[in-house]
JSON list of C-alpha atoms in Angstrom, two decimals:
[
{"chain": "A", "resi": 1, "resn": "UNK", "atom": "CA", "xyz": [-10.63, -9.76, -0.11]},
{"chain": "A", "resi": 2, "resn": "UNK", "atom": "CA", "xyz": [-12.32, -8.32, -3.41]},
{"chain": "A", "resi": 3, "resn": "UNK", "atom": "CA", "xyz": [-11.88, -3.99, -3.99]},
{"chain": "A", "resi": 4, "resn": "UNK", "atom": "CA", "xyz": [-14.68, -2.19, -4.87]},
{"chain": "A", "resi": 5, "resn": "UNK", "atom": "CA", "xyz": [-14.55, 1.17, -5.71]},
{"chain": "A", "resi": 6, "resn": "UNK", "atom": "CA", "xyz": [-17.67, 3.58, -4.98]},
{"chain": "A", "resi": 7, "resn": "UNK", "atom": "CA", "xyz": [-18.55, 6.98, -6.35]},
{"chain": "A", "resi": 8, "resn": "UNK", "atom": "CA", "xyz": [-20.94, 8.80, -4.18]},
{"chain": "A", "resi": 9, "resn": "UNK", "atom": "CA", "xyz": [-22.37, 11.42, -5.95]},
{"chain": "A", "resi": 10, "resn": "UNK", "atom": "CA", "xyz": [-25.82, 13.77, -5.33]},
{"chain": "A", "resi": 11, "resn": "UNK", "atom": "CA", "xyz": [-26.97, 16.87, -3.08]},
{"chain": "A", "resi": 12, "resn": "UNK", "atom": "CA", "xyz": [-25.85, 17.32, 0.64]},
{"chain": "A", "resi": 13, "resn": "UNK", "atom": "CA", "xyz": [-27.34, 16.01, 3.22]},
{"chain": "A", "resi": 14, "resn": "UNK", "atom": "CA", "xyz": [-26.30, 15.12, 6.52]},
{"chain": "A", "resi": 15, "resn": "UNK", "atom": "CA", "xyz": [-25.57, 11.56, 7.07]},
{"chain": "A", "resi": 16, "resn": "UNK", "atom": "CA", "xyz": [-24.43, 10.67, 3.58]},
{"chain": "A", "resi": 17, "resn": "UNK", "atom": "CA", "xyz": [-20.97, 9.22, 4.39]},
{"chain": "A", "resi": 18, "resn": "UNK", "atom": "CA", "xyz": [-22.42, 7.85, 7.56]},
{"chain": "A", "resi": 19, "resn": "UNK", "atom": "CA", "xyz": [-24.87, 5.65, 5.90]},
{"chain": "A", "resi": 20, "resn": "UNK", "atom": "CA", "xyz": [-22.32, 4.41, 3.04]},
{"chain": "A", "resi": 21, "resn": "UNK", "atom": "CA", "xyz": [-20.14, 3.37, 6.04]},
{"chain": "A", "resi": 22, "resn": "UNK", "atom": "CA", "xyz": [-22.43, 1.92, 7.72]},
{"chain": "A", "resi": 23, "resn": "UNK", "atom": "CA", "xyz": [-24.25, -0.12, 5.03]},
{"chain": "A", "resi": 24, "resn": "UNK", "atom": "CA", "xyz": [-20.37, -0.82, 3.93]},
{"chain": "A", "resi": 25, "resn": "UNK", "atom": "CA", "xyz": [-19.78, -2.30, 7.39]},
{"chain": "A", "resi": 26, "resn": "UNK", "atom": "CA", "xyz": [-22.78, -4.22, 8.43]},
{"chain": "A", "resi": 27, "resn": "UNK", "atom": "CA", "xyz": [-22.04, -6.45, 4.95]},
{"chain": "A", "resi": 28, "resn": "UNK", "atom": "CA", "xyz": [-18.01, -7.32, 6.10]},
{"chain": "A", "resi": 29, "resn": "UNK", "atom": "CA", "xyz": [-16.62, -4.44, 4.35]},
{"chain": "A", "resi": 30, "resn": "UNK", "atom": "CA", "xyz": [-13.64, -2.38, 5.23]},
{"chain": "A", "resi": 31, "resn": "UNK", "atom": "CA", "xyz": [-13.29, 1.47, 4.01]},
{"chain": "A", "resi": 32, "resn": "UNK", "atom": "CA", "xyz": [-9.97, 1.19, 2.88]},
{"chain": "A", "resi": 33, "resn": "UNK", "atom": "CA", "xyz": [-9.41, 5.06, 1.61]},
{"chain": "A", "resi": 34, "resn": "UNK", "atom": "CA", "xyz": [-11.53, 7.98, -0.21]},
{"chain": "A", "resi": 35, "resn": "UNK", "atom": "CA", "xyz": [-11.41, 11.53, -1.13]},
{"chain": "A", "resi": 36, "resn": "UNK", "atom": "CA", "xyz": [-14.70, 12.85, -0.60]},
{"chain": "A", "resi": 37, "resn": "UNK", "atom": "CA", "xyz": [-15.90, 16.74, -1.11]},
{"chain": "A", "resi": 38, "resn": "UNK", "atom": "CA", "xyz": [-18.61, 19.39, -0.67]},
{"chain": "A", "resi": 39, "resn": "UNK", "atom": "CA", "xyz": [-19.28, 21.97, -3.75]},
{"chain": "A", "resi": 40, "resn": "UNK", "atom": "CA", "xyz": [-21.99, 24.12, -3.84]},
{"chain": "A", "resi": 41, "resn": "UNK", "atom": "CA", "xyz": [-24.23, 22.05, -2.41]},
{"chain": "A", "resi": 42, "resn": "UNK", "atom": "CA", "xyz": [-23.04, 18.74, -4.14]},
{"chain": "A", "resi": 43, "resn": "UNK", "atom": "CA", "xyz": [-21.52, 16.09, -2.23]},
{"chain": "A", "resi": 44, "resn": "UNK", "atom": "CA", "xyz": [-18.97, 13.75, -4.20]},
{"chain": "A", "resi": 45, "resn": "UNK", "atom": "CA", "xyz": [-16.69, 11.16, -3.40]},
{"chain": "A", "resi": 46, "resn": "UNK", "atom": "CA", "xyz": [-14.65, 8.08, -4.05]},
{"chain": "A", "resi": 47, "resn": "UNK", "atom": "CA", "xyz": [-14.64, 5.21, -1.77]},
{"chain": "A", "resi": 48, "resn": "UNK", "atom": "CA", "xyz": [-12.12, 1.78, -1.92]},
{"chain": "A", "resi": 49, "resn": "UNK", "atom": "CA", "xyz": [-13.65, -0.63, 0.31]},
{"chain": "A", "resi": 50, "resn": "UNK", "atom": "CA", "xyz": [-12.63, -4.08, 0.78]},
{"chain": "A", "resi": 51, "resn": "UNK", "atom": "CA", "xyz": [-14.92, -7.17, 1.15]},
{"chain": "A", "resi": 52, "resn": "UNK", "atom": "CA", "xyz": [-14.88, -10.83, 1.45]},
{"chain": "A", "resi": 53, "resn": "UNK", "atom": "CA", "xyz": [-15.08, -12.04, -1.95]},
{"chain": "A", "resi": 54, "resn": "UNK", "atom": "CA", "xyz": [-18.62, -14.27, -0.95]},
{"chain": "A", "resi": 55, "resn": "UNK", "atom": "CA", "xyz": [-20.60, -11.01, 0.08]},
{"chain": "A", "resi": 56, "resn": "UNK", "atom": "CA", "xyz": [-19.35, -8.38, -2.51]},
{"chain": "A", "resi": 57, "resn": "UNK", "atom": "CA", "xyz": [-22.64, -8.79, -4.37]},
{"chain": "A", "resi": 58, "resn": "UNK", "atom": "CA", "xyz": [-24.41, -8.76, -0.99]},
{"chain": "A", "resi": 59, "resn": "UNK", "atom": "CA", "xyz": [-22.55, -5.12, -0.35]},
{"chain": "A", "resi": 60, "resn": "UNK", "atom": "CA", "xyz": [-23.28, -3.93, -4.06]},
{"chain": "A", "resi": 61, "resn": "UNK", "atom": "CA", "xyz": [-27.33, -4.55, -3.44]},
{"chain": "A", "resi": 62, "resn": "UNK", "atom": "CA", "xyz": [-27.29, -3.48, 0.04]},
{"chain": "A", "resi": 63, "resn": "UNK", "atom": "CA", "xyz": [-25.34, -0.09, -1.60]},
{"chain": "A", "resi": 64, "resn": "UNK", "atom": "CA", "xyz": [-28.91, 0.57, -3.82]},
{"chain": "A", "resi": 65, "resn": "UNK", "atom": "CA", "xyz": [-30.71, 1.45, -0.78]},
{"chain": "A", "resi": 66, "resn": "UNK", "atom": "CA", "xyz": [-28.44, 4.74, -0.59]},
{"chain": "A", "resi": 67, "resn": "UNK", "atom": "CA", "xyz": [-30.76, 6.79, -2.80]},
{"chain": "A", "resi": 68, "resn": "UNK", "atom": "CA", "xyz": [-29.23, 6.25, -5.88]},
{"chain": "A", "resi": 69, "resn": "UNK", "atom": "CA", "xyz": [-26.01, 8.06, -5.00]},
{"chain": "A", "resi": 70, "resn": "UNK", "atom": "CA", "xyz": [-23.61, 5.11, -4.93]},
{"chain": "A", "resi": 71, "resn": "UNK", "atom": "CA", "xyz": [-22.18, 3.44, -7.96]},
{"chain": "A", "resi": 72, "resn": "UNK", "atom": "CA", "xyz": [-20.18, 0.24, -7.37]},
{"chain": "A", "resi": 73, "resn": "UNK", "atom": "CA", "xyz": [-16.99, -0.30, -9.92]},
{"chain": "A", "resi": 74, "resn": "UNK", "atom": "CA", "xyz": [-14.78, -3.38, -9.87]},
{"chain": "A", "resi": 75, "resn": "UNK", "atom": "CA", "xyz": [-11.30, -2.02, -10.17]},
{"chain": "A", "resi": 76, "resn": "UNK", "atom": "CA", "xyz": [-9.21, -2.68, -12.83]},
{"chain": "A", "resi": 77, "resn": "UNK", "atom": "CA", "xyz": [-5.62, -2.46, -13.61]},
{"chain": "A", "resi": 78, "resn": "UNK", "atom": "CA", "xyz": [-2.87, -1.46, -10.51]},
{"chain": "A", "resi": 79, "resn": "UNK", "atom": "CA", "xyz": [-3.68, 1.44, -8.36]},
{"chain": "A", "resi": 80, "resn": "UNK", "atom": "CA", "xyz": [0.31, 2.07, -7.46]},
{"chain": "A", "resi": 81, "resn": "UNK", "atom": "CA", "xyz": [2.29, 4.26, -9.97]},
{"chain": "A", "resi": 82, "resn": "UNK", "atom": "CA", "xyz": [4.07, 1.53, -11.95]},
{"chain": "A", "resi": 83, "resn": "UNK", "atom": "CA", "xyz": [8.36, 1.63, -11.68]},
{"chain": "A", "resi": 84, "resn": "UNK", "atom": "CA", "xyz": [8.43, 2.56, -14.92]},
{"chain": "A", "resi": 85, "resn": "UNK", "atom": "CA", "xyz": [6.65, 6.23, -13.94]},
{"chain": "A", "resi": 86, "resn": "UNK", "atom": "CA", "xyz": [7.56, 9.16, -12.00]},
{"chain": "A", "resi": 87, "resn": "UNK", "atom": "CA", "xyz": [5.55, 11.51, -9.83]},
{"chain": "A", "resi": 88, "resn": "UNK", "atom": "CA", "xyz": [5.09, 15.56, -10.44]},
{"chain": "A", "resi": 89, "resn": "UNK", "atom": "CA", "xyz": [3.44, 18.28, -8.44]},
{"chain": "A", "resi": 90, "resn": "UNK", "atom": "CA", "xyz": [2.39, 21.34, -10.19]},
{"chain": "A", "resi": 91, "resn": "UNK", "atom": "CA", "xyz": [1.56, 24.10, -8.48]},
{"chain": "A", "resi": 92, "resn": "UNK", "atom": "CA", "xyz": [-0.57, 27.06, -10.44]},
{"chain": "A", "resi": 93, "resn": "UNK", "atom": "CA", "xyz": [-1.11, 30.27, -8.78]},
{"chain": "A", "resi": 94, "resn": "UNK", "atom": "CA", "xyz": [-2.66, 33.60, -10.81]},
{"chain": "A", "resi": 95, "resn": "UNK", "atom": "CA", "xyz": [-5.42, 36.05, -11.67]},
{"chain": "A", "resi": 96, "resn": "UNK", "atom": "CA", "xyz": [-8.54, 33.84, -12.16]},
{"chain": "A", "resi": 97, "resn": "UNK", "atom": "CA", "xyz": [-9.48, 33.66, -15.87]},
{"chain": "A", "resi": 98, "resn": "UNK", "atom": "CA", "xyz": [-11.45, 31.42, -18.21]},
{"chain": "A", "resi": 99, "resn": "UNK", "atom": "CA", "xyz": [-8.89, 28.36, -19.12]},
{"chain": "A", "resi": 100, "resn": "UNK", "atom": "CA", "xyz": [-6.41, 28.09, -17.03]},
{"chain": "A", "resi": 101, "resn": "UNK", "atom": "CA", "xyz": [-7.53, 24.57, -16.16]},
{"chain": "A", "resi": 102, "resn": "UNK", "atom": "CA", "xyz": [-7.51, 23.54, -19.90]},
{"chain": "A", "resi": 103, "resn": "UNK", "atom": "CA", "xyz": [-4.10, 24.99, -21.05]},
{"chain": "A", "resi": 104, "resn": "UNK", "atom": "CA", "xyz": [-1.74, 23.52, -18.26]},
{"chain": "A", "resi": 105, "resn": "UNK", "atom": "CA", "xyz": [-3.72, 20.10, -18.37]},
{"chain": "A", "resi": 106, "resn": "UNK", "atom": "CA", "xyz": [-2.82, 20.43, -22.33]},
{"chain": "A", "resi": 107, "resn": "UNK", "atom": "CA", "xyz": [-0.27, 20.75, -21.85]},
{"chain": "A", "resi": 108, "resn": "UNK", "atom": "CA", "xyz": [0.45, 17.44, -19.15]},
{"chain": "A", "resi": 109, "resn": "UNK", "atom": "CA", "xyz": [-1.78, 15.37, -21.46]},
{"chain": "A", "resi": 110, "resn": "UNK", "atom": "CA", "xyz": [-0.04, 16.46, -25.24]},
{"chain": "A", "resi": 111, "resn": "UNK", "atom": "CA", "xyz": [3.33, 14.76, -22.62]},
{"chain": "A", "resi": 112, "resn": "UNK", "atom": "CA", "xyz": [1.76, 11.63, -22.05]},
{"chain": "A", "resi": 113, "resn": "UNK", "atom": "CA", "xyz": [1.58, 12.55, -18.34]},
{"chain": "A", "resi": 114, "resn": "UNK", "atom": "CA", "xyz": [-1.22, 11.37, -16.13]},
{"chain": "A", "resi": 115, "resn": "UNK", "atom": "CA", "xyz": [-3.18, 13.24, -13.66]},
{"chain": "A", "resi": 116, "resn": "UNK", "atom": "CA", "xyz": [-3.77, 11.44, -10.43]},
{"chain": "A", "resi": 117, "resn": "UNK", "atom": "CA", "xyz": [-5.31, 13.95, -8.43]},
{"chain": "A", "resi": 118, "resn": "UNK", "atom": "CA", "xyz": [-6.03, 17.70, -8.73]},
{"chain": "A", "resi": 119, "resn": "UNK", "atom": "CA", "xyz": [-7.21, 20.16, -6.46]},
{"chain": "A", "resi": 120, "resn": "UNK", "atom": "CA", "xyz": [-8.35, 24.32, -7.42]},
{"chain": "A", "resi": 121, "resn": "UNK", "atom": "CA", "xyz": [-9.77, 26.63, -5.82]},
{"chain": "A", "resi": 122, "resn": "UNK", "atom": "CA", "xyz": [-10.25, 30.45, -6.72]},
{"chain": "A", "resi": 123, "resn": "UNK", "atom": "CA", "xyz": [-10.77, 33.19, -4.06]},
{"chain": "A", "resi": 124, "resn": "UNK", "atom": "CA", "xyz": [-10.61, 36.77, -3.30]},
{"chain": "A", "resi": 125, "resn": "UNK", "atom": "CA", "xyz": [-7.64, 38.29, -3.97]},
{"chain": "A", "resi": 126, "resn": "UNK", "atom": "CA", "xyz": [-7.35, 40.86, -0.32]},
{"chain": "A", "resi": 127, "resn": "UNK", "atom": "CA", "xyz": [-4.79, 43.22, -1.35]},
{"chain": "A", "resi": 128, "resn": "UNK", "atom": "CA", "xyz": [-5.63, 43.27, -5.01]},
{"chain": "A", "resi": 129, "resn": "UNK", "atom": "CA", "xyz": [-9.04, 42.94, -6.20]},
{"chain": "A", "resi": 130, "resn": "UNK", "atom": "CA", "xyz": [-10.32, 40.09, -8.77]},
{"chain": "A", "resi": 131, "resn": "UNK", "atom": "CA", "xyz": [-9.87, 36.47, -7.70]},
{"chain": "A", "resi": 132, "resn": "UNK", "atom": "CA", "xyz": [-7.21, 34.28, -7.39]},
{"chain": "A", "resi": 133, "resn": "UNK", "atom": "CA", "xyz": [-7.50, 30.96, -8.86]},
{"chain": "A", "resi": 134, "resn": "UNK", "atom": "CA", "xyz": [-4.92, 27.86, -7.43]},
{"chain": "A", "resi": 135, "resn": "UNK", "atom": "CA", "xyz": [-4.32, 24.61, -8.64]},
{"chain": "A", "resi": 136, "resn": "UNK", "atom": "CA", "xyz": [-1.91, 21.38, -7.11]},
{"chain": "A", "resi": 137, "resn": "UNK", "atom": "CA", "xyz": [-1.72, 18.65, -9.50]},
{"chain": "A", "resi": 138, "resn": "UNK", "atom": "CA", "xyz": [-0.21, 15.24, -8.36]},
{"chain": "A", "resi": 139, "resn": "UNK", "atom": "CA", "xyz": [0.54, 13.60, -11.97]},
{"chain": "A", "resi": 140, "resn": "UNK", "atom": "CA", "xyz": [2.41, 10.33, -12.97]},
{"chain": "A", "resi": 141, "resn": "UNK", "atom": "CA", "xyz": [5.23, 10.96, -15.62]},
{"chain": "A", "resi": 142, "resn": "UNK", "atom": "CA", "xyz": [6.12, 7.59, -17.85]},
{"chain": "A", "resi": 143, "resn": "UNK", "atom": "CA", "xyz": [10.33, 7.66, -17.48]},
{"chain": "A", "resi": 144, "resn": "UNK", "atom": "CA", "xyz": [10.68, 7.71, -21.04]},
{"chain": "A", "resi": 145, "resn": "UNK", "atom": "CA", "xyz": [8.88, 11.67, -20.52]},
{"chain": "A", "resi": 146, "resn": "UNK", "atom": "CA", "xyz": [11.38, 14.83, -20.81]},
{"chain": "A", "resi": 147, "resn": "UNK", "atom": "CA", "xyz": [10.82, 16.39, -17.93]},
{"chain": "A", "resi": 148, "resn": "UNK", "atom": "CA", "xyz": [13.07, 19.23, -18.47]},
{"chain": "A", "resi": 149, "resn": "UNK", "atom": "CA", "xyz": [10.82, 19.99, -21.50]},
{"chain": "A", "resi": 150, "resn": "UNK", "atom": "CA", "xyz": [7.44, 19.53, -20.12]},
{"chain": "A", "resi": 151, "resn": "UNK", "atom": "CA", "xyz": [8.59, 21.87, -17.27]},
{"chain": "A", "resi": 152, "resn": "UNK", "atom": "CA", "xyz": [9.69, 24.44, -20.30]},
{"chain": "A", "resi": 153, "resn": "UNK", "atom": "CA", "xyz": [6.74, 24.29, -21.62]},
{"chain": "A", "resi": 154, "resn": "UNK", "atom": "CA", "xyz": [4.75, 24.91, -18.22]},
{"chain": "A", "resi": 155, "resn": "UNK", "atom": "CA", "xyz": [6.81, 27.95, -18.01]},
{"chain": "A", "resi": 156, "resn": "UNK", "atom": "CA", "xyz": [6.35, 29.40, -20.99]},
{"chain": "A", "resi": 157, "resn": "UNK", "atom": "CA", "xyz": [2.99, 29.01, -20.90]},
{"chain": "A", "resi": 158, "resn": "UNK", "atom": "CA", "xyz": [2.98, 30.33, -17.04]},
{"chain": "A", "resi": 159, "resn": "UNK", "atom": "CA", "xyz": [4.20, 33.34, -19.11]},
{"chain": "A", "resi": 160, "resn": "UNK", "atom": "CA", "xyz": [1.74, 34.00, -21.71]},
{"chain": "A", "resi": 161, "resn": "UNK", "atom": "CA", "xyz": [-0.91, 33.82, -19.36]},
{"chain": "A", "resi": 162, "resn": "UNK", "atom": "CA", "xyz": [0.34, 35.26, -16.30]},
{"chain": "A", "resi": 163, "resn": "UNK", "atom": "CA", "xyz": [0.42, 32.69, -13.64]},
{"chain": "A", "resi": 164, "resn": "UNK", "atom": "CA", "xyz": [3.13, 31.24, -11.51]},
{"chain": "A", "resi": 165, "resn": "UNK", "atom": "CA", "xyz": [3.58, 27.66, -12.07]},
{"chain": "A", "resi": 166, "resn": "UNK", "atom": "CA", "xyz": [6.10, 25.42, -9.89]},
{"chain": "A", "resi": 167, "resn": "UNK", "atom": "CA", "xyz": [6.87, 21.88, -10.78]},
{"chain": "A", "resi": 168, "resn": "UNK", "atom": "CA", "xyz": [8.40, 19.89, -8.31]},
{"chain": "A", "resi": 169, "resn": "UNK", "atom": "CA", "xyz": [9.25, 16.11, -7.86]},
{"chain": "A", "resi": 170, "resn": "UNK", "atom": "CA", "xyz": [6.89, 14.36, -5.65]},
{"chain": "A", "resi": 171, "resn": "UNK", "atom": "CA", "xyz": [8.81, 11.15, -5.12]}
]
């Protein structure tokens, strides 16, 4: 079987993920895994599917007929976290302010570490007032990374701009 990895991107509409799947299946594909998401009225996703290798370019035409949103990419490289690396969760919690995002994913980057997945959200804060803003990062840490230090440097930084931040192991 040959991966291919879609990126569905455009406005909502009902139906979207239906249709992929069902142009995906009528050509021998199987829809191995995704994360797919709503935003303000933009859909966005990303689709693995598998497919025999003789009708991948069959699939990858048949994918045009999807309005544009689809975008079929050949994957490269190993998906799995190499031996060599460690998992991370952060966990950000705080008063919502203007770069939050950029500072703690500074500071993961200046380590070498590499995000794998990220989820925020912001919100009302009930008791409070303002907003709330939350972040989980999932992030793979090469073994030859400090952690200790990286996790130092979350903190202080959790400090100077007043947000919890928890770091645990995700492995």
């Amino acid at each position: 079987m040959t991966s291919l990895v879609l990126t569905v991107v455009g406005a909502d509409r009902a139906g979207l993920v239906a249709t992929v799947a069902e142009v995906v299946d009528a050509h021998g594909g199987n829809w191995e895994r995704s994360e797919l998401a709503e935003l303000s009225g933009t859909f966005a996703g990303v689709i693995e599917v598998s497919v025999p290798p003789q009708r991948a370019d069959e699939l990858r035409e048949a994918l045009t007929v999807v309005d544009g949103f689809v975008t079929v990419v050949v994957p490269t490289g190993q998906a799995a976290v190499p031996s060599t690396e460690r998992r991370l969760v952060v966990r950000v919690l705080g008063n919502d302010r203007p770069g939050i995002v950029r500072e703690i994913t500074a500071v993961l980057s200046g380590s070498g570490i590499s995000i794998e997945r990220m989820t925020t959200s912001s919100r009302d804060a009930a008791m409070a007032g303002g907003r709330l803003f939350e972040a989980a990062v999932t992030a793979s840490v090469p073994v030859s990374t400090d952690v200790d230090a990286v996790v130092s440097r979350l903190e202080d930084l959790a400090t100077d701009i007043q947000v919890d931040v928890q770091v645990l192991a995700a492995d």
